[in-house]
Coordinates of C-alpha atoms and ligand atoms in Angstrom, one line a residue:
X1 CA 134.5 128.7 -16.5
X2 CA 135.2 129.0 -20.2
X3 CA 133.6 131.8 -22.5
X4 CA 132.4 130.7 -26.1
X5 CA 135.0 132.3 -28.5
X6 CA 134.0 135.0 -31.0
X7 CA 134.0 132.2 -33.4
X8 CA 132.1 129.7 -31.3
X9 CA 129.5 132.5 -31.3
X10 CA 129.4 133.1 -34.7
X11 CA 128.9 129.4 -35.1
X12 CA 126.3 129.5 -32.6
X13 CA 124.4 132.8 -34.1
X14 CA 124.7 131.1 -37.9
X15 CA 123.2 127.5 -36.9
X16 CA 120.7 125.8 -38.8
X17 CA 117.5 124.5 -36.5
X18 CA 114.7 122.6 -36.5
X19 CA 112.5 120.8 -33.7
X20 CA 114.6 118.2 -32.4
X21 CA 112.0 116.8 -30.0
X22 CA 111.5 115.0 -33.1
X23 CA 114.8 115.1 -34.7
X24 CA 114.3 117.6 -37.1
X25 CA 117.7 120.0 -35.9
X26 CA 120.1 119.5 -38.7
X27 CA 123.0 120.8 -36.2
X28 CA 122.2 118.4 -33.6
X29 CA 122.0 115.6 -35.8
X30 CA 125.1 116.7 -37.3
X31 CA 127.0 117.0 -33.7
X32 CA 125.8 113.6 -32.8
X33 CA 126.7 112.2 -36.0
X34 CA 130.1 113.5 -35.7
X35 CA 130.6 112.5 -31.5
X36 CA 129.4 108.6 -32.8
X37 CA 132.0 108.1 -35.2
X38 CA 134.6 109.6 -32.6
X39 CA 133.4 107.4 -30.0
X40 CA 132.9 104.2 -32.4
X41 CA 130.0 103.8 -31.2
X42 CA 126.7 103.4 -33.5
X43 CA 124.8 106.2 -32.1
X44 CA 124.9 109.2 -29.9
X45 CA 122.5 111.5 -28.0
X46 CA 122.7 115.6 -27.4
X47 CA 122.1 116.0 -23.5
X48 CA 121.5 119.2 -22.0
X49 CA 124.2 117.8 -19.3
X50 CA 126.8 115.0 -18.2
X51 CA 124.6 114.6 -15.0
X52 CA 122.1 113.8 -17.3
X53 CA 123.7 111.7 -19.5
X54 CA 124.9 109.6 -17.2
X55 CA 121.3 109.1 -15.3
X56 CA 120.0 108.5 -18.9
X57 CA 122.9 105.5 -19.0
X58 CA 121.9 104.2 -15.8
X59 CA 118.3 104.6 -16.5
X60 CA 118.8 102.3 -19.6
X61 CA 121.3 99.8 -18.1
X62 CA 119.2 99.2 -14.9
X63 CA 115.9 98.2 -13.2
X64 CA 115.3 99.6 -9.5
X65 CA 116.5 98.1 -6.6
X66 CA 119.7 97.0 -8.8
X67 CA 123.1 97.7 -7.4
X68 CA 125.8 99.6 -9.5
X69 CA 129.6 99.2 -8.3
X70 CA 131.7 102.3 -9.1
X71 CA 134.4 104.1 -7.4
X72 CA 133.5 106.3 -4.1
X73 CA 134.8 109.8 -5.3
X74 CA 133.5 109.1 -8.8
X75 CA 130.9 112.2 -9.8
X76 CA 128.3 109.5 -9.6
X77 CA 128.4 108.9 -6.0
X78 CA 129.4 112.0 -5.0
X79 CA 126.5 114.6 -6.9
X80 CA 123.9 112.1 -8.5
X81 CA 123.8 109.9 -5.8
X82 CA 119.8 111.4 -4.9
X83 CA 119.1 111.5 -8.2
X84 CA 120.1 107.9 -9.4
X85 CA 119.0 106.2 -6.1
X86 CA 115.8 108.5 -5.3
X87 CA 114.9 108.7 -8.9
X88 CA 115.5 105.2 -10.4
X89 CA 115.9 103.3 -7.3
X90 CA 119.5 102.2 -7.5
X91 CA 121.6 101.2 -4.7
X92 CA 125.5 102.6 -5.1
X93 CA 127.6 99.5 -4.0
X94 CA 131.0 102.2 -3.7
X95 CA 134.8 100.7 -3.4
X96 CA 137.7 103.0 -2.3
X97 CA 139.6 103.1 -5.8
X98 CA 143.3 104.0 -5.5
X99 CA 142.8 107.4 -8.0
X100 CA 139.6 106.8 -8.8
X101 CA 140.9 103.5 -11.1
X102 CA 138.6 100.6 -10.7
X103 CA 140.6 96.7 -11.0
X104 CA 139.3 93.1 -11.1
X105 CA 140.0 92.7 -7.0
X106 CA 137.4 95.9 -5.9
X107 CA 134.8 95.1 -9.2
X108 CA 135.0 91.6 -7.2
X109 CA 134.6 92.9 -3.7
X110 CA 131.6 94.9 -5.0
X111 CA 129.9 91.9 -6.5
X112 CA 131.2 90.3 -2.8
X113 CA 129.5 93.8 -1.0
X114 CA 126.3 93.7 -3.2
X115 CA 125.8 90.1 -2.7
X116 CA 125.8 90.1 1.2
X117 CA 123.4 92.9 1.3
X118 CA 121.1 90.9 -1.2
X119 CA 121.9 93.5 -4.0
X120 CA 121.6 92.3 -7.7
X121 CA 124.4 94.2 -9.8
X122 CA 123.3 96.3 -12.6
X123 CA 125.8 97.8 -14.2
X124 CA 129.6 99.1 -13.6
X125 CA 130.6 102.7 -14.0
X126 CA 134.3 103.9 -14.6
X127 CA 135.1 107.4 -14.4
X128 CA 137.5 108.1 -17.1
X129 CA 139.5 111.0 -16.6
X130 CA 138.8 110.7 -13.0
X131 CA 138.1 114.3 -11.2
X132 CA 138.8 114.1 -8.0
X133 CA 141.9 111.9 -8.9
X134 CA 143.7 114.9 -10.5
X135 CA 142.5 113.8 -13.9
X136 CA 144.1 110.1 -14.0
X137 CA 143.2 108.4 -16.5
X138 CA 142.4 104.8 -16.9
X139 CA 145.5 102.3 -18.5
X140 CA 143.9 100.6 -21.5
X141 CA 144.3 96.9 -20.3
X142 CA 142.8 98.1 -16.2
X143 CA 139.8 98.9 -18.6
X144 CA 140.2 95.6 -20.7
X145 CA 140.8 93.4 -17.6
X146 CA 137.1 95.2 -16.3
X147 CA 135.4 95.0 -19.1
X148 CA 135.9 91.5 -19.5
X149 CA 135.0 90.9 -15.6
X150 CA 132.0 92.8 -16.3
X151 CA 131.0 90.5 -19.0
X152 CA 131.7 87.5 -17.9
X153 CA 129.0 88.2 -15.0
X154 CA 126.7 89.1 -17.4
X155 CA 126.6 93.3 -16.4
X156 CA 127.0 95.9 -18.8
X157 CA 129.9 99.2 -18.1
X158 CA 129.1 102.8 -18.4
X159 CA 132.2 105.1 -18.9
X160 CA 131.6 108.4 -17.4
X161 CA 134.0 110.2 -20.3
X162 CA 132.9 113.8 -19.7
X163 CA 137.1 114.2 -20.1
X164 CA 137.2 111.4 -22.2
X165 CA 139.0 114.1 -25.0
X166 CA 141.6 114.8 -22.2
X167 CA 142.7 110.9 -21.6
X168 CA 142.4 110.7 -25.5
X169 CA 145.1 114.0 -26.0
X170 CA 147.2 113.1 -23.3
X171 CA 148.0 109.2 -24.1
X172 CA 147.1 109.5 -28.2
X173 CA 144.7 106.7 -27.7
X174 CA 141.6 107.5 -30.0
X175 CA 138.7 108.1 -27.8
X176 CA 136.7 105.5 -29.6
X177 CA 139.7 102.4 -28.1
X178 CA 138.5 103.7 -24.6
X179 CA 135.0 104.2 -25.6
X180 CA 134.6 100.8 -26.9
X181 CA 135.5 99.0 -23.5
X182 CA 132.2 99.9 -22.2
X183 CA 128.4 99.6 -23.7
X184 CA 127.9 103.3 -23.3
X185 CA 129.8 106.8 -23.0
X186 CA 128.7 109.6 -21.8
X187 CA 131.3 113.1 -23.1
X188 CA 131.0 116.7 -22.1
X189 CA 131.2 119.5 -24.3
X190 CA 131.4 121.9 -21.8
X191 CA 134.6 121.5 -19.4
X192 CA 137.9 122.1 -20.7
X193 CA 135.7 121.9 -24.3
X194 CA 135.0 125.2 -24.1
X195 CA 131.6 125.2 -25.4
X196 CA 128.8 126.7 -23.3
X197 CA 126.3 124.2 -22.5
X198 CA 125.9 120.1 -23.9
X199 CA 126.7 116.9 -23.7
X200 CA 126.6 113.1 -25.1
X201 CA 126.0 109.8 -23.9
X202 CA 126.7 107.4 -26.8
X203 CA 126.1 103.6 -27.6
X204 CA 124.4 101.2 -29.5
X205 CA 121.2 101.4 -31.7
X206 CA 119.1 99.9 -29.2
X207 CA 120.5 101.5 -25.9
X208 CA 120.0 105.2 -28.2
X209 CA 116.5 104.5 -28.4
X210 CA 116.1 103.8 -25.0
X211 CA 118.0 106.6 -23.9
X212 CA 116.2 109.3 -26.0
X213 CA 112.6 107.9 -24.5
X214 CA 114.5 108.5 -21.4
X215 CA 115.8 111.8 -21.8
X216 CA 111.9 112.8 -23.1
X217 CA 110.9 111.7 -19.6
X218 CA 114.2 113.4 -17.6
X219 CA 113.2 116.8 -19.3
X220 CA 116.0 116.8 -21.1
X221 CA 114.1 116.9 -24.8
X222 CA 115.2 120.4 -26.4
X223 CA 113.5 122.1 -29.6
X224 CA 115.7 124.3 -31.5
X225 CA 118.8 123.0 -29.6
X226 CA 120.7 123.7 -32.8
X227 CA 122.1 126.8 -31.5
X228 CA 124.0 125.1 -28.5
X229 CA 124.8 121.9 -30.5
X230 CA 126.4 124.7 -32.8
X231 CA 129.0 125.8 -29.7
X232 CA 129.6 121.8 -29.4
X233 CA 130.5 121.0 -33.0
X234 CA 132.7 124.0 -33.0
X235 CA 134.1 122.9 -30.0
X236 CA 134.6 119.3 -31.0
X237 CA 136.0 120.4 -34.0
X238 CA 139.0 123.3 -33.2
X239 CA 139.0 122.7 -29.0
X240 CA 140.3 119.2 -29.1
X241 CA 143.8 119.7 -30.5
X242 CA 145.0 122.4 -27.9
X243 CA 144.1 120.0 -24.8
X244 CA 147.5 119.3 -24.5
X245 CA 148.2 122.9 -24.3
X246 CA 146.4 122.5 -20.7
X247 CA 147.8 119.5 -19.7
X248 CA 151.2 121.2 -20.1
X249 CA 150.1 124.0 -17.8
X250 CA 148.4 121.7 -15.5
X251 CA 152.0 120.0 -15.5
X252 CA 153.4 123.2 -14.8
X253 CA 151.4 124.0 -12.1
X254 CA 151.7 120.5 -10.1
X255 CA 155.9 121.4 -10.3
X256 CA 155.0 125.0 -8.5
X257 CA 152.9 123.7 -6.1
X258 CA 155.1 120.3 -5.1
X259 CA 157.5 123.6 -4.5
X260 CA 155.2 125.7 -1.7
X261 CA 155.9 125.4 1.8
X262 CA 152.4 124.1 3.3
X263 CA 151.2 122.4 0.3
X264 CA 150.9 118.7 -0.7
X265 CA 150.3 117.0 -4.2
X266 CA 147.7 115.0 -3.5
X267 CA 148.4 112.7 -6.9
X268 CA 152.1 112.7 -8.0
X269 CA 151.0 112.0 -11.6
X270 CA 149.3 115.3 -13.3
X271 CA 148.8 114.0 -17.0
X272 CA 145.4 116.1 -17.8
X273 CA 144.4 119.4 -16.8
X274 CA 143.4 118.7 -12.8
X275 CA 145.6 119.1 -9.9
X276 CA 144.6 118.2 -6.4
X277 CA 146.3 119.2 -3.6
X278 CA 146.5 119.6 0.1
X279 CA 146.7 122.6 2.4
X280 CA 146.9 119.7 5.1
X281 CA 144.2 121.4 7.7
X282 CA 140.6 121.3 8.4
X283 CA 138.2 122.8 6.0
X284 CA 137.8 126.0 7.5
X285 CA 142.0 126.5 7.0
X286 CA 141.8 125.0 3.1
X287 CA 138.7 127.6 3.1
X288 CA 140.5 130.6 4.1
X289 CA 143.3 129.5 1.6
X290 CA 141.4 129.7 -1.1
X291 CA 139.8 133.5 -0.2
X292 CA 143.1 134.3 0.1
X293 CA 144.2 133.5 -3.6
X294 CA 140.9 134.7 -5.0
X295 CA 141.7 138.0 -3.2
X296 CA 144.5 138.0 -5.1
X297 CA 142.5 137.0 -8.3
X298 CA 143.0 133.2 -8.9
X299 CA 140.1 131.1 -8.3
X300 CA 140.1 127.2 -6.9
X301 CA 138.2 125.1 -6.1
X302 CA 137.5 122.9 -2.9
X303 CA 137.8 119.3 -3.8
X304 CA 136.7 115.9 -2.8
X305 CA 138.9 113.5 -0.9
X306 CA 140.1 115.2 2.2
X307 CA 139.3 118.2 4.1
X308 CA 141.9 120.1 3.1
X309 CA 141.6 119.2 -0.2
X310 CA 141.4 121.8 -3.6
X311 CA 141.4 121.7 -6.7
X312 CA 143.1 123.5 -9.8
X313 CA 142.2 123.2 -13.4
X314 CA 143.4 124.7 -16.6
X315 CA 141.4 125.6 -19.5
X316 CA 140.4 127.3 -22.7
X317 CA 140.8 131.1 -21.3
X318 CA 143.8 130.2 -18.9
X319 CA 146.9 131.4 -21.0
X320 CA 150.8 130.7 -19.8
X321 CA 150.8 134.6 -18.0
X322 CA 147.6 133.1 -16.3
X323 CA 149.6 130.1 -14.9
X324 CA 152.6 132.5 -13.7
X325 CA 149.8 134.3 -12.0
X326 CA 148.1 131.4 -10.4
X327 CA 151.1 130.4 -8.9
X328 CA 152.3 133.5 -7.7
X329 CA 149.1 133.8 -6.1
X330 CA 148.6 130.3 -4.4
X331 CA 152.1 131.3 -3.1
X332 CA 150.9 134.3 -1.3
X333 CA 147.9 132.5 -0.3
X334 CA 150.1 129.6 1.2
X335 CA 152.4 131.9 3.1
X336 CA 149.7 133.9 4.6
X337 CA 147.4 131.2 5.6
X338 CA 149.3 128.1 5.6
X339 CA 153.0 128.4 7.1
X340 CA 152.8 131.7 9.5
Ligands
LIG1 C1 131.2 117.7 -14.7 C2 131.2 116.2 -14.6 C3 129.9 115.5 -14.8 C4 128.6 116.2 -15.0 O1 128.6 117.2 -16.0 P1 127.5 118.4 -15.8 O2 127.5 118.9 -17.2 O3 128.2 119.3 -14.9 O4 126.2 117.9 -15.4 C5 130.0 114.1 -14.8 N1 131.1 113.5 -14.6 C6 132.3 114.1 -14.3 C7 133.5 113.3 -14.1 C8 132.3 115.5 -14.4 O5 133.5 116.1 -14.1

């Protein structure tokens, strides 16, 4: 939803470029250079997505038929689910996660699920912020105590970070103490970012070189992808500090709404820039709620979870005005659809 400022653009116009297909782009180099060191890990790869980050993660973590357990609303199950079972030849081996947050007990009763159906785990994958969750983010030792489950059975753990920098601005944990509970982490640049296109899946030496023979063969090998890696850097480098700014408004938001006759706060806890709440009907009531407050100019989204479910997220262009106007709206919008 965001637009690349005037100097994100200038950034992008001015950027040096070479053929990165076979790593001759100075910015891209540059921008994965820079995401490594953030994440602690050794390495990390431009992707022209997170979706295809995190197939490239799988890809490298797992061998077909293989089983990965991860949370049932995480953005793995619910929009790559074709591509990383049809494609690689995974099985999903899903476990209702209260917000999203996997724990030892459901990491075991997926080893228990996988195992009955004569499924050999893979890999974990932990969704950190989680989406559908209204952005909750993982507690440092929930990730410790999986991490160390994970390895004492021998399976590696993919964090899908693409708002790792949100979990990071909102708890002042460095990105690289969550990054470096799991083998690899995949970030988006794109999202509450700001920049246009772009992301990174990041890990060790060995997994990079697997994952960049995989992204060759997912399409996902760009030539003079300086230009866009140029809208990242900037990004990475003046977006990150005013996150908080969004979580505050997100905050903000979550108070309104908690206040609106018809609605429900799906989480109680909005620490990031997600709310999800509940117009408590069927789809086709949510549906007409959110009409209504795009006719008045404020768009939502549906979310996961619940048919009555949407979503609300603050960004880069969404100002304080734009919050007073987003929640005079959904209040219109609720009284119209929801409580007459
Ligand atoms: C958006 C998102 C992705 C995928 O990123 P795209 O760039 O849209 O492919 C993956 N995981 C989560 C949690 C996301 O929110």
């Amino acid at each position: 939803m965001t637009r690349p400022t005037p100097e994100m653009r200038r950034a992008m116009a001015e950027a040096d470029v070479g053929d990165d297909t076979y790593g001759e782009d100075p910015t891209v180099r540059l921008l994965e250079e820079e995401t490594a060191a953030i994440l602690g890990k050794e390495a990390a790869l431009f992707v022209p997505s997170g979706c295809m980050g995190n197939q490239i993660a799988v890809a490298v973590h797992t061998k077909p038929g293989q089983g990965i357990v991860l949370d049932h609303l995480s953005h793995v199950a619910m929009v790559e689910a074709k591509a990383v079972t049809g494609f690689l030849g995974c099985r999903l081996i899903t476990v209702p996660a209260e917000r999203g947050l996997l724990d030892p007990g459901l990491v075991e009763r997926g080893f228990a699920d996988a195992k009955r159906a004569g499924v050999a785990i893979g890999l974990v994958e932990v969704e950190n912020t989680h989406n559908w969750s209204s952005g909750a983010i993982y507690p440092l030792p929930l990730l410790d105590s999986i991490a160390s489950d994970a390895a004492a059975r021998g399976v590696p753990v993919h964090m899908d970070g693409a708002r790792l920098w949100n979990a990071s601005a909102a708890t002042g944990t460095p990105l690289a103490t969550f990054a470096s509970r799991a083998h690899s982490v995949m970030v988006c640049y794109s999202k509450g970012l700001g920049a246009p296109v772009g992301s990174a899946v990041a890990g060790s030496r060995a997994f990079l070189e697997r994952a960049r023979a995989e992204r060759k063969t997912f399409g996902g090998s760009m030539r003079q992808a300086g230009i866009v890696a140029a809208g990242a850097l900037h990004a990475v480098r003046h977006h990150r500090e005013r996150l908080v700014e969004d979580h505050r408004r997100a905050g903000r938001l979550a108070g309104a709404f908690a206040e609106i006759q018809g609605l429900e706060l799906c989480h109680a806890e909005v620490r990031t820039n997600i709310v999800v709440a509940d117009t408590g009907g069927d789809e086709a009531v949510r549906d007409a709620f959110l009409h209504a407050a795009a006719a008045e100019g404020v768009l939502l989204g549906p979310a996961a979870g619940g048919p009555g479910r949407f979503r609300a997220v603050t960004h880069l262009d969404v100002d304080d005005a734009g919050i007073d106007r987003a929640i005079a709206a959904v209040r219109i919008a609720a009284r119209s659809v929801l409580v007459s």
